[in-house]
XYZ file of N, CA and C in Angstrom:
603
model
N 100.060 79.280 80.714
C 100.221 80.700 80.450
C 100.909 80.870 79.100
N 100.409 81.764 78.279
C 100.963 81.976 76.962
C 102.261 82.772 77.053
N 102.879 82.968 75.884
C 104.176 83.638 75.832
C 104.107 85.028 76.437
N 105.167 85.395 77.171
C 105.179 86.687 77.852
C 105.954 87.728 77.080
N 106.653 88.569 77.791
C 107.396 89.663 77.193
C 108.714 89.152 76.618
N 109.457 90.052 75.938
C 110.756 89.686 75.382
C 111.727 89.252 76.477
N 111.560 89.775 77.693
C 112.435 89.407 78.805
C 112.126 88.018 79.352
N 111.047 87.426 78.867
C 110.642 86.118 79.371
C 109.674 86.194 80.524
N 109.444 87.392 81.040
C 108.490 87.567 82.132
C 107.061 87.582 81.590
N 106.116 87.065 82.355
C 104.718 87.191 81.936
C 104.293 88.650 81.947
N 103.362 88.983 81.088
C 102.862 90.354 81.045
C 101.881 90.586 82.187
N 101.589 91.843 82.447
C 100.613 92.181 83.490
C 99.255 91.573 83.164
N 98.846 91.628 81.904
C 97.526 91.090 81.539
C 97.479 89.575 81.734
N 98.576 88.883 81.445
C 98.626 87.435 81.693
C 98.510 87.130 83.175
N 99.159 87.931 83.990
C 99.108 87.708 85.433
C 97.741 88.046 86.005
N 97.101 89.061 85.478
C 95.731 89.375 85.904
C 94.809 88.193 85.582
N 94.977 87.631 84.395
C 94.186 86.447 84.019
C 94.469 85.285 84.958
N 95.737 85.107 85.312
C 96.112 84.027 86.234
C 95.469 84.231 87.599
N 95.492 85.446 88.106
C 94.879 85.750 89.402
C 93.403 85.376 89.397
N 92.730 85.655 88.286
C 91.297 85.342 88.210
C 91.023 83.839 88.210
N 92.042 83.039 87.970
C 91.876 81.590 88.057
C 91.763 81.134 89.512
N 92.325 81.932 90.433
C 92.366 81.543 91.839
C 91.547 82.429 92.777
N 91.222 83.626 92.362
C 90.468 84.541 93.219
C 89.181 84.940 92.501
N 88.028 84.681 93.105
C 86.761 84.973 92.439
C 86.523 86.468 92.265
N 85.984 86.830 91.130
C 85.753 88.239 90.813
C 84.362 88.679 91.262
N 84.282 89.950 91.608
C 83.002 90.611 91.898
C 82.216 89.944 93.025
N 82.923 89.474 94.018
C 82.268 88.914 95.200
C 83.171 89.198 96.400
N 82.566 89.581 97.496
C 83.327 89.869 98.710
C 83.567 88.584 99.487
N 84.703 88.516 100.179
C 85.014 87.311 100.962
C 83.967 87.031 102.026
N 83.297 88.075 102.482
C 82.283 87.903 103.534
C 80.956 87.377 102.992
N 80.794 87.358 101.699
C 79.522 86.933 101.116
C 79.353 85.422 101.195
N 78.108 85.018 101.411
C 77.766 83.608 101.401
C 78.072 83.054 100.014
N 78.741 81.964 99.956
C 79.051 81.355 98.666
C 80.465 81.595 98.183
N 81.195 82.518 98.816
C 82.570 82.791 98.386
C 83.417 81.525 98.465
N 83.303 80.819 99.590
C 84.129 79.631 99.789
C 83.792 78.483 98.874
N 82.619 78.530 98.245
C 82.217 77.454 97.344
C 82.573 77.730 95.888
N 83.127 78.882 95.606
C 83.457 79.214 94.222
C 84.583 78.310 93.719
N 84.577 77.999 92.421
C 85.676 77.165 91.893
C 87.033 77.836 92.038
N 87.064 79.163 91.964
C 88.336 79.860 92.121
C 88.905 79.638 93.520
N 88.061 79.778 94.533
C 88.547 79.609 95.901
C 88.975 78.163 96.142
N 88.282 77.210 95.557
C 88.680 75.811 95.696
C 90.045 75.571 95.054
N 90.289 76.219 93.913
C 91.612 76.105 93.275
C 92.687 76.770 94.131
N 92.330 77.880 94.773
C 93.279 78.567 95.655
C 93.696 77.656 96.808
N 92.732 77.032 97.457
C 93.049 76.134 98.566
C 93.929 74.973 98.105
N 93.608 74.432 96.937
C 94.395 73.319 96.407
C 95.819 73.764 96.085
N 95.965 74.977 95.547
C 97.297 75.483 95.206
C 98.137 75.689 96.458
N 97.532 76.191 97.513
C 98.271 76.378 98.755
C 98.707 75.042 99.344
N 97.815 74.079 99.326
C 98.163 72.760 99.853
C 99.266 72.106 99.040
N 99.166 72.231 97.712
C 100.180 71.633 96.843
C 101.535 72.286 97.053
N 101.533 73.603 97.206
C 102.794 74.310 97.425
C 103.444 73.853 98.725
N 102.638 73.721 99.772
C 103.177 73.293 101.067
C 103.762 71.890 100.987
N 103.145 71.033 100.185
C 103.598 69.640 100.100
C 104.803 69.468 99.180
N 104.815 70.198 98.072
C 105.833 69.931 97.048
C 106.966 70.955 97.016
N 106.757 72.129 97.603
C 107.759 73.175 97.468
C 108.645 73.391 98.673
N 108.359 72.705 99.772
C 109.046 72.991 101.031
C 110.551 72.731 100.959
N 110.950 71.605 100.366
C 112.374 71.259 100.340
C 113.157 72.227 99.466
N 112.573 72.615 98.355
C 113.266 73.573 97.479
C 113.406 74.929 98.172
N 112.373 75.314 98.913
C 112.437 76.584 99.643
C 113.508 76.523 100.728
N 113.586 75.412 101.439
C 114.615 75.257 102.463
C 116.011 75.329 101.857
N 116.178 74.742 100.680
C 117.479 74.787 100.012
C 117.828 76.217 99.621
N 116.836 76.964 99.176
C 117.058 78.375 98.843
C 117.492 79.155 100.086
N 116.805 78.944 101.203
C 117.159 79.645 102.440
C 118.578 79.304 102.880
N 118.961 78.045 102.736
C 120.317 77.634 103.106
C 121.353 78.332 102.238
N 121.070 78.428 100.954
C 121.994 79.120 100.036
C 122.072 80.606 100.390
N 120.950 81.196 100.722
C 120.935 82.612 101.095
C 121.774 82.837 102.354
N 121.663 81.953 103.333
C 122.462 82.081 104.558
C 123.957 81.967 104.255
N 124.317 81.124 103.292
C 125.719 80.999 102.909
C 126.235 82.281 102.266
N 125.402 82.916 101.458
C 125.826 84.091 100.697
C 125.908 85.354 101.566
N 125.039 85.454 102.565
C 125.037 86.643 103.429
C 125.042 86.206 104.895
N 126.153 85.603 105.356
C 126.200 85.075 106.721
C 126.095 86.160 107.784
N 126.343 87.394 107.414
C 126.262 88.492 108.377
C 124.819 88.912 108.651
N 123.885 88.406 107.861
C 122.464 88.753 108.023
C 121.705 87.609 108.684
N 120.580 87.958 109.277
C 119.676 86.948 109.824
C 118.591 86.660 108.798
N 118.451 85.404 108.411
C 117.459 84.995 107.421
C 116.233 84.445 108.146
N 115.104 85.106 107.971
C 113.875 84.725 108.666
C 112.837 84.230 107.660
N 112.330 83.040 107.875
C 111.282 82.476 107.020
C 109.917 82.874 107.589
N 109.197 83.726 106.858
C 107.881 84.197 107.292
C 106.770 83.670 106.383
N 106.981 82.505 105.803
C 105.972 81.918 104.922
C 104.757 81.469 105.727
N 103.560 81.877 105.262
C 102.304 81.476 105.905
C 101.332 81.084 104.795
N 101.446 79.845 104.322
C 100.669 79.441 103.159
C 99.191 79.189 103.450
N 98.808 79.206 104.707
C 97.374 79.059 104.991
C 96.619 80.341 104.691
N 97.340 81.467 104.547
C 96.651 82.731 104.289
C 97.287 83.546 103.163
N 98.547 83.299 102.847
C 99.227 84.031 101.784
C 99.354 83.166 100.534
N 99.682 83.822 99.428
C 99.868 83.115 98.158
C 101.340 83.122 97.750
N 102.215 83.095 98.758
C 103.641 83.201 98.451
C 104.491 82.593 99.555
N 105.731 82.294 99.148
C 106.803 82.036 100.093
C 107.396 83.392 100.447
N 107.818 83.569 101.696
C 108.329 84.878 102.114
C 109.577 84.725 102.979
N 110.599 85.515 102.645
C 111.815 85.562 103.450
C 112.102 87.011 103.805
N 112.522 87.215 105.053
C 112.936 88.539 105.515
C 114.406 88.454 105.906
N 115.203 89.302 105.286
C 116.637 89.323 105.505
C 116.960 90.523 106.384
N 117.312 90.256 107.647
C 117.626 91.325 108.595
C 119.084 91.719 108.439
N 119.319 92.973 108.080
C 120.678 93.463 107.876
C 121.402 93.592 109.204
N 122.732 93.477 109.201
C 123.475 93.412 110.467
C 123.541 94.722 111.236
N 123.491 95.856 110.562
C 123.673 97.135 111.248
C 122.360 97.665 111.810
N 122.421 98.201 113.024
C 121.293 98.905 113.625
C 121.587 100.399 113.530
N 120.620 101.157 113.093
C 120.811 102.592 112.877
C 120.169 103.351 114.028
N 120.923 104.181 114.761
C 120.319 104.947 115.862
C 119.215 105.869 115.357
N 118.176 106.007 116.170
C 117.038 106.861 115.846
C 117.128 108.126 116.686
N 116.884 109.262 116.079
C 116.927 110.526 116.800
C 115.929 110.500 117.950
N 116.370 110.856 119.131
C 115.516 110.823 120.307
C 115.586 109.503 121.055
N 116.389 108.562 120.552
C 116.519 107.266 121.212
C 115.888 106.155 120.397
N 116.370 104.969 120.593
C 115.857 103.820 119.854
C 116.769 103.460 118.696
N 116.326 102.525 117.872
C 117.132 102.076 116.752
C 116.244 101.602 115.614
N 116.815 101.613 114.416
C 116.084 101.207 113.219
C 116.623 99.871 112.731
N 115.711 98.955 112.461
C 116.046 97.651 111.904
C 115.740 97.695 110.409
N 116.672 97.205 109.603
C 116.504 97.264 108.152
C 116.434 95.851 107.577
N 115.426 95.645 106.760
C 115.181 94.338 106.149
C 115.115 94.469 104.631
N 115.504 93.389 103.969
C 115.150 93.193 102.568
C 114.242 91.971 102.535
N 113.104 92.104 101.863
C 112.073 91.064 101.879
C 111.904 90.497 100.473
N 111.795 89.181 100.392
C 111.538 88.513 99.122
C 110.270 87.692 99.190
N 109.467 87.764 98.125
C 108.218 87.023 98.008
C 108.242 86.225 96.711
N 107.820 84.967 96.753
C 107.722 84.140 95.553
C 106.307 83.584 95.474
N 105.624 83.868 94.387
C 104.229 83.455 94.241
C 104.105 81.942 94.102
N 103.027 81.383 94.634
C 102.749 79.967 94.431
C 101.981 79.741 93.132
N 101.541 80.820 92.480
C 100.769 80.699 91.236
C 101.668 80.630 90.003
N 102.825 81.273 90.068
C 103.745 81.345 88.935
C 105.141 81.604 89.480
N 106.180 81.193 88.747
C 107.554 81.429 89.222
C 107.982 82.872 89.007
N 107.425 83.753 89.803
C 107.756 85.176 89.764
C 107.924 85.666 91.195
N 108.702 86.752 91.340
C 109.039 87.241 92.673
C 108.791 88.740 92.783
N 108.733 89.192 94.021
C 108.718 90.613 94.360
C 109.705 90.805 95.498
N 110.353 91.957 95.524
C 111.234 92.291 96.638
C 110.975 93.733 97.048
N 111.273 94.017 98.306
C 111.186 95.400 98.792
C 112.052 95.539 100.036
N 112.283 96.793 100.422
C 113.033 97.103 101.631
C 112.081 97.606 102.694
N 112.324 97.211 103.935
C 111.477 97.620 105.058
C 112.356 98.180 106.173
N 112.027 99.383 106.628
C 112.695 99.992 107.778
C 111.698 100.027 108.929
N 112.096 99.487 110.065
C 111.214 99.461 111.229
C 111.968 100.012 112.430
N 111.363 100.998 113.101
C 112.029 101.676 114.216
C 111.435 101.251 115.556
N 112.328 100.862 116.461
C 111.932 100.599 117.841
C 112.345 101.807 118.662
N 111.369 102.469 119.278
C 111.664 103.701 120.019
C 111.656 103.483 121.530
N 111.205 102.326 121.968
C 111.269 101.918 123.371
C 111.229 100.396 123.375
N 111.374 99.794 124.541
C 111.495 98.333 124.598
C 110.354 97.618 123.885
N 109.132 98.080 124.072
C 107.978 97.431 123.446
C 107.180 98.399 122.580
N 107.822 99.445 122.085
C 107.137 100.426 121.250
C 107.829 100.536 119.902
N 107.032 100.362 118.855
C 107.549 100.406 117.491
C 106.757 101.410 116.666
N 107.442 102.080 115.752
C 106.750 102.898 114.767
C 106.330 101.992 113.605
N 105.266 102.370 112.888
C 104.898 101.585 111.704
C 106.065 101.486 110.725
N 106.215 100.349 110.102
C 107.343 100.162 109.189
C 107.156 100.988 107.920
N 108.270 101.354 107.321
C 108.286 102.028 106.028
C 108.747 101.019 104.986
N 108.039 100.952 103.866
C 108.409 100.016 102.806
C 108.771 100.785 101.543
N 109.803 100.270 100.848
C 110.315 100.914 99.642
C 110.439 99.867 98.538
N 109.851 100.147 97.401
C 109.885 99.196 96.288
C 110.920 99.581 95.237
N 111.430 100.799 95.322
C 112.550 101.209 94.487
C 113.844 100.897 95.247
N 114.971 100.765 94.534
C 116.242 100.460 95.220
C 116.584 101.508 96.281
N 117.068 101.030 97.409
C 117.504 101.886 98.509
C 119.013 101.707 98.647
N 119.786 102.790 98.572
C 121.252 102.637 98.609
C 121.758 101.804 99.780
N 121.173 101.971 100.955
C 121.674 101.277 102.143
C 121.459 99.765 102.089
N 120.516 99.311 101.273
C 120.198 97.882 101.228
C 120.400 97.266 99.851
N 120.833 98.068 98.892
C 120.891 97.621 97.496
C 121.706 96.343 97.319
N 122.894 96.257 97.949
C 123.753 95.092 97.720
C 123.092 93.804 98.203
N 122.334 93.896 99.290
C 121.660 92.706 99.802
C 120.467 92.328 98.922
N 119.753 93.332 98.440
C 118.616 93.052 97.551
C 119.104 92.421 96.245
N 120.243 92.869 95.758
C 120.786 92.286 94.533
C 121.122 90.813 94.728
N 121.682 90.469 95.876
C 121.954 89.059 96.173
C 120.645 88.271 96.227
N 119.650 88.825 96.903
C 118.364 88.142 97.034
C 117.721 87.930 95.663
N 117.696 88.949 94.838
C 117.097 88.842 93.501
C 117.834 87.781 92.678
N 119.155 87.784 92.752
C 119.935 86.798 91.998
C 119.620 85.374 92.435
N 119.556 85.146 93.741
C 119.301 83.789 94.234
C 117.868 83.339 93.977
N 116.930 84.271 93.985
C 115.557 83.905 93.636
C 115.503 83.345 92.219
N 116.302 83.926 91.329
C 116.372 83.427 89.948
C 117.128 82.108 89.873
N 118.300 82.065 90.493
C 119.160 80.886 90.370
C 118.572 79.656 91.044
N 118.036 79.820 92.236
C 117.571 78.679 93.026
C 116.116 78.319 92.768
N 115.293 79.314 92.463
C 113.851 79.069 92.340
C 113.299 79.390 90.956
N 114.142 79.927 90.082
C 113.657 80.279 88.747
C 112.578 81.329 88.780
N 112.670 82.256 89.759
C 111.624 83.260 89.980
C 112.202 84.657 89.842
N 112.175 85.232 88.638
C 112.676 86.591 88.470
C 111.759 87.615 89.129
N 112.347 88.745 89.487
C 111.559 89.821 90.100
C 110.751 90.539 89.034
N 109.475 90.730 89.306
C 108.618 91.488 88.406
C 108.917 92.980 88.544
N 108.827 93.734 87.453
C 109.002 95.191 87.560
C 107.855 95.818 88.341
N 108.128 96.963 88.943
C 107.116 97.617 89.782
C 105.845 97.961 89.020
N 105.986 98.350 87.738
C 104.775 98.710 86.987
C 103.853 97.506 86.819
N 104.436 96.305 86.797
C 103.612 95.091 86.758
C 103.049 94.789 88.141
N 103.897 94.855 89.154
C 103.464 94.530 90.518
C 102.278 95.373 90.958
N 102.240 96.631 90.539
C 101.193 97.524 91.011
C 100.088 97.738 89.983
N 99.956 96.798 89.062
C 98.840 96.814 88.116
C 97.529 96.554 88.869
N 96.501 97.388 88.664
C 95.218 97.182 89.362
C 94.510 95.901 88.920
N 93.847 95.272 89.885
C 92.937 94.156 89.611
C 91.615 94.553 90.263
N 90.842 95.423 89.625
C 89.752 96.137 90.305
C 88.550 95.298 90.715
N 88.391 94.104 90.147
C 87.206 93.309 90.478
C 87.479 92.244 91.536
N 88.638 92.320 92.192
C 89.030 91.329 93.201
C 89.096 91.969 94.577
N 88.532 91.269 95.570
C 88.762 91.621 96.971
C 89.579 90.494 97.576
N 90.739 90.850 98.122
C 91.605 89.826 98.686
C 92.036 90.245 100.083
N 91.622 89.467 101.066
C 91.938 89.742 102.472
C 91.531 91.166 102.841
N 92.478 91.996 103.248
C 92.123 93.340 103.716
C 92.097 94.382 102.600
N 92.344 93.962 101.374
C 92.340 94.903 100.252
C 90.970 94.878 99.601
N 90.323 96.022 99.590
C 88.956 96.108 99.080
C 88.919 96.029 97.560
N 87.758 95.669 97.030
C 87.561 95.704 95.599
C 87.812 97.123 95.092
N 88.364 97.220 93.930
C 88.790 98.469 93.278
C 90.113 98.995 93.831
N 90.682 98.297 94.824
C 91.968 98.725 95.387
C 93.063 97.683 95.226
N 92.707 96.462 94.862
C 93.695 95.384 94.781
C 94.664 95.606 93.630
N 95.909 95.194 93.850
C 96.969 95.231 92.843
C 97.522 93.813 92.683
N 98.240 93.608 91.598
C 98.806 92.276 91.379
C 99.685 91.828 92.534
N 100.449 92.741 93.127
C 101.320 92.353 94.234
C 100.514 91.802 95.408
N 99.317 92.339 95.633
C 98.447 91.835 96.705
C 97.976 90.425 96.394
N 97.543 90.217 95.151
C 96.886 88.964 94.775
C 97.872 87.825 94.524
N 98.979 88.130 93.869
C 99.970 87.095 93.566
C 100.759 86.676 94.799
N 100.905 87.607 95.751
C 101.769 87.372 96.903
C 100.990 87.523 98.209
N 100.911 88.724 98.730
C 100.193 88.992 99.969
C 99.946 90.479 100.094
N 98.880 90.829 100.787
C 98.623 92.255 101.081
C 99.292 92.658 102.395
N 99.853 91.694 103.115
C 100.446 91.941 104.428
C 101.950 92.147 104.276
N 102.315 93.353 103.857
C 103.726 93.654 103.603
C 104.209 94.692 104.604
N 105.263 94.346 105.325
C 105.757 95.209 106.390
C 107.269 95.079 106.517
């Protein structure tokens, strides 16, 4: 990858080019021949390589995160057979009562791409209104006052332990219109979907 921005981060156009190295353009996943494309073969190889070579470093990062925020539950939700990222969900200690009964669980989520040392973070609020009934989660990509201090710790450790700075939102949501990735249709995909995962909750 060529030189990026003054901040040292890759530009959106560089990342779009990188995505095209691993995800085939102008073809649907359901089409015959998708799995034989060189891009898809590189994607499979990248996932396998990440699983083999990155696991110990990721475990060390999780251990450091647990040390820094012992009051939170650190959950590893990495699924490299289908996602293009390492994923951690940090469950905050406080439960917030929900009007009418139930409680809200608050998470800060971190994603690290297997394609480049870059990260994304967001906040997720999920409400349980009965024992087995949940409302759809709400996700926030801008800072949320209630979770800001935890997100700041997560962003710092992603840089310190993994060398993966958080991409700005304008980069994360840059369109990649000729790519279909998992449940995101062509003309709807964004860099955050392709570099990390479309399954954000």
